[in-house]
Coordinates of C-alpha atoms in Angstrom, one line a residue:
Chain A
A1 CA -3.8 3.0 16.4
Q2 CA -3.9 0.2 14.2
S3 CA -1.9 -2.6 13.2
V4 CA -1.5 -5.2 10.7
S5 CA -0.2 -9.1 11.4
Q6 CA 0.6 -11.7 8.6
H7 CA 2.1 -13.8 10.6
N8 CA 3.6 -16.5 7.0
H9 CA 6.7 -14.6 5.8
H10 CA 7.4 -17.4 3.0
V11 CA 4.7 -19.6 1.3
I12 CA 5.1 -22.4 -1.4
L13 CA 2.4 -24.6 -2.5
S14 CA 2.8 -26.3 -5.5
E15 CA 0.2 -25.4 -8.5
A16 CA -3.6 -26.6 -7.4
A17 CA -2.9 -26.8 -4.3
S18 CA -5.3 -24.3 -2.0
L19 CA -4.0 -20.8 -0.8
E20 CA -5.5 -19.1 2.9
L21 CA -2.9 -16.2 4.4
G22 CA -3.8 -14.8 7.3
C23 CA -3.9 -11.6 8.6
N24 CA -5.0 -10.1 12.0
Y25 CA -6.0 -6.7 13.1
S26 CA -5.7 -4.9 16.0
Y27 CA -8.2 -1.6 16.4
G28 CA -11.9 -1.1 18.6
G29 CA -13.7 0.2 15.8
T30 CA -15.2 -0.2 12.8
V31 CA -12.0 -1.1 10.2
N32 CA -12.2 -1.1 6.1
L33 CA -9.7 -3.8 5.4
F34 CA -7.7 -4.5 1.6
W35 CA -5.8 -6.7 0.2
Y36 CA -3.1 -5.9 -2.1
V37 CA -1.2 -8.6 -4.7
Q38 CA 2.1 -7.0 -5.8
Y39 CA 3.4 -9.4 -8.7
P40 CA 6.8 -9.0 -9.6
G41 CA 8.3 -5.9 -11.4
Q42 CA 4.8 -4.2 -11.0
H43 CA 2.9 -1.9 -9.1
L44 CA 1.1 -2.6 -6.0
Q45 CA -2.7 -4.1 -7.3
L46 CA -6.5 -4.2 -5.6
L47 CA -7.6 -8.0 -5.2
L48 CA -9.9 -7.3 -3.1
K49 CA -11.7 -5.0 -0.2
Y50 CA -14.0 -5.6 2.8
F51 CA -16.2 -2.1 4.3
S52 CA -19.6 -3.4 5.1
G53 CA -22.0 -6.1 4.3
D54 CA -20.9 -9.3 3.6
P55 CA -18.2 -10.8 5.5
L56 CA -17.2 -13.0 2.4
V57 CA -15.7 -10.6 -0.1
K58 CA -14.5 -11.9 -3.4
G59 CA -12.2 -10.7 -5.8
I60 CA -10.4 -10.7 -9.0
K61 CA -8.6 -14.0 -10.6
G62 CA -10.7 -16.3 -8.5
F63 CA -9.7 -14.8 -4.9
E64 CA -12.1 -14.5 -1.8
A65 CA -11.4 -13.3 1.9
E66 CA -13.4 -13.7 4.6
F67 CA -13.5 -10.8 7.3
I68 CA -14.6 -12.6 11.6
K69 CA -14.9 -9.4 12.9
S70 CA -15.2 -12.2 16.3
K71 CA -11.1 -12.4 15.6
F72 CA -10.2 -9.7 14.5
S73 CA -8.9 -11.5 10.9
F74 CA -9.3 -11.3 7.2
N75 CA -7.8 -14.0 4.9
L76 CA -7.0 -14.1 1.6
R77 CA -7.5 -17.6 -0.1
K78 CA -8.0 -19.3 -2.9
P79 CA -8.9 -23.0 -3.7
S80 CA -7.0 -23.9 -7.0
V81 CA -3.4 -21.4 -7.3
Q82 CA -2.0 -21.0 -10.1
W83 CA 1.9 -20.4 -10.8
S84 CA 1.1 -16.6 -11.8
D85 CA -0.6 -16.3 -8.8
T86 CA 3.3 -16.3 -7.5
A87 CA 4.0 -12.2 -5.9
E88 CA 3.5 -10.6 -2.9
Y89 CA 0.4 -9.8 -1.6
F90 CA -0.1 -7.8 1.7
C91 CA -3.2 -7.0 4.1
A92 CA -3.7 -3.8 5.5
V93 CA -6.6 -1.3 7.3
N94 CA -7.9 1.2 7.0
G95 CA -7.1 4.5 9.5
V96 CA -9.5 7.3 9.0
Y97 CA -8.5 10.3 11.5
Q98 CA -9.4 13.8 12.2
T99 CA -8.2 14.6 8.1
G100 CA -10.1 12.1 6.3
A101 CA -7.4 11.2 5.3
N102 CA -8.1 7.7 5.0
N103 CA -4.7 5.9 5.7
L104 CA -3.5 2.1 5.2
F105 CA -1.8 0.4 7.8
F106 CA 0.3 -2.4 6.3
G107 CA 1.2 -6.1 7.2
T108 CA 4.5 -6.6 6.3
G109 CA 3.6 -8.9 3.6
T110 CA 3.6 -12.3 2.3
R111 CA 5.3 -13.6 0.4
L112 CA 3.6 -16.6 -2.4
T113 CA 5.8 -18.8 -4.5
V114 CA 3.3 -20.8 -6.6
I115 CA 5.1 -24.9 -7.8
P116 CA 4.6 -25.3 -11.3
Chain B
S1 CA -10.0 7.3 -16.0
Q2 CA -7.0 8.6 -13.4
T3 CA -3.6 7.6 -13.7
I4 CA -0.2 8.2 -11.2
H5 CA 2.7 8.7 -12.2
Q6 CA 6.0 8.3 -10.4
W7 CA 9.9 9.4 -11.6
P8 CA 12.7 8.2 -11.8
A9 CA 12.0 4.5 -12.0
T10 CA 15.3 4.2 -10.0
L11 CA 17.5 6.1 -8.6
V12 CA 21.6 5.9 -7.6
Q13 CA 23.0 8.3 -5.0
P14 CA 25.7 9.1 -3.3
V15 CA 25.0 9.4 0.5
G16 CA 24.8 13.4 1.9
S17 CA 23.7 14.5 -1.7
P18 CA 19.8 16.2 -2.6
L19 CA 16.8 14.2 -3.4
S20 CA 13.3 14.9 -4.9
L21 CA 11.1 12.1 -6.0
E22 CA 7.9 13.2 -8.0
C23 CA 4.7 11.7 -8.0
T24 CA 1.4 12.9 -10.3
V25 CA -2.1 12.0 -10.7
E26 CA -4.2 12.6 -13.6
G27 CA -8.2 12.5 -13.6
T28 CA -8.9 13.1 -10.6
S29 CA -9.3 16.3 -8.5
N30 CA -8.2 17.2 -4.6
P31 CA -7.0 13.2 -4.6
N32 CA -5.3 12.6 -0.8
L33 CA -1.8 11.7 -1.4
Y34 CA 0.7 9.2 0.4
W35 CA 4.5 7.9 0.5
Y36 CA 5.6 5.1 1.7
R37 CA 9.0 2.6 1.8
Q38 CA 8.5 -0.5 1.1
A39 CA 10.9 -2.4 3.3
A40 CA 12.0 -6.1 2.2
G41 CA 10.7 -7.6 4.9
R42 CA 9.1 -4.7 7.0
G43 CA 6.3 -4.5 4.5
L44 CA 5.0 -0.2 3.7
Q45 CA 5.9 2.4 5.6
L46 CA 3.7 5.1 5.6
L47 CA 5.8 8.6 5.7
F48 CA 3.8 11.3 4.3
Y49 CA 0.3 11.6 3.3
S50 CA -2.1 15.2 1.7
V51 CA -5.7 15.9 1.7
G52 CA -4.2 18.8 -0.3
I53 CA -2.9 21.2 -1.3
G54 CA 0.6 22.5 1.3
Q55 CA -1.0 20.2 4.2
I56 CA 1.6 17.9 4.6
S57 CA 1.2 15.1 7.2
S58 CA 4.3 12.9 8.2
E59 CA 3.7 9.2 10.4
V60 CA 7.2 8.9 11.4
P61 CA 10.4 10.9 11.9
Q62 CA 13.0 10.7 9.5
N63 CA 15.2 12.8 6.9
L64 CA 13.6 13.4 4.2
S65 CA 10.5 15.4 3.7
A66 CA 7.2 16.0 1.5
S67 CA 5.9 19.2 -0.6
R68 CA 2.6 19.2 -2.2
P69 CA 2.9 22.4 -4.2
Q70 CA -0.1 22.2 -7.0
D71 CA -3.2 19.3 -6.6
R72 CA -2.4 16.5 -8.3
Q73 CA 1.6 16.4 -7.6
F74 CA 3.4 15.1 -4.5
I75 CA 7.5 15.5 -4.0
L76 CA 9.4 13.5 -1.4
S77 CA 13.1 15.5 -0.6
S78 CA 15.9 15.5 1.6
K79 CA 18.4 18.0 1.4
K80 CA 21.3 15.0 2.4
L81 CA 20.7 11.3 1.7
L82 CA 21.7 8.5 4.0
L83 CA 22.5 5.4 4.1
S84 CA 18.9 4.0 5.8
D85 CA 16.5 6.9 3.4
S86 CA 17.4 3.5 0.5
G87 CA 14.3 1.4 -0.3
F88 CA 12.0 1.1 -2.5
Y89 CA 9.1 4.6 -2.5
L90 CA 5.9 4.2 -3.3
C91 CA 3.2 6.8 -4.1
A92 CA -0.3 6.1 -3.7
W93 CA -3.8 9.0 -3.9
A94 CA -7.4 7.7 -3.2
P95 CA -9.9 9.9 -4.1
P96 CA -11.1 12.7 -1.5
R97 CA -12.4 12.8 1.6
D98 CA -15.8 13.6 1.3
R99 CA -15.0 9.9 -0.9
R100 CA -15.3 7.9 2.0
N101 CA -14.2 4.2 2.3
Q102 CA -12.3 4.5 -1.0
P103 CA -9.0 2.4 -1.2
Q104 CA -5.6 3.7 -2.3
H105 CA -4.4 3.3 -5.9
F106 CA -0.5 3.0 -5.9
G107 CA 2.1 4.5 -8.2
D108 CA 5.1 2.4 -10.0
G109 CA 7.6 2.7 -7.6
T110 CA 11.2 4.0 -7.1
R111 CA 14.0 2.5 -5.9
L112 CA 16.2 4.5 -4.6
S113 CA 20.3 3.3 -3.3
I114 CA 22.4 5.3 -1.3
L115 CA 26.1 3.8 -2.4

């Protein structure tokens, strides 16, 4: 079965600092990978996704993530964070069952706090 | 465009009482539907998913059940709530199985507190 590990539980950064959140997954086959973000008091939103092609994917609000197949990783990055990036970030891996339900397996999340 | 609605937003229930959380999707047909529970420090745990009316799959054994009486309606229920059922419940939808490689889209969630 698939599993996802996010090793950083809480990250605190100052504005303009660079961000990298780690995500590792375990699955032997082809994967679809996602980063979701949950801003305080808001619903979970898709930040970016990887299905195939260029392993470096760009999402909304200046975020990007790189899929490194050999390392089973999909780390999220942003060169310069803003206070408004304060949120919880979830990495997720797609698991496609015979039913085609496209189930997602989520990591435990990383809480990012950006200090003005 | 597609939208997903969950209600209620907040619910406080006594132990042993029944539960019914509702989720509806608009603007799409035959979606895959999901119920997750989000617990602090534990991420999102998939509870149930459904690929069609009356088709429910459970991911983890628990005190809860799910039903899909209509194509775009997904209900999470319990006959007798336990303290451990407290949490934040999220409903999500994704395009149907013939359109793979699509992300899931989440509702606003229901915060359930059991007293």
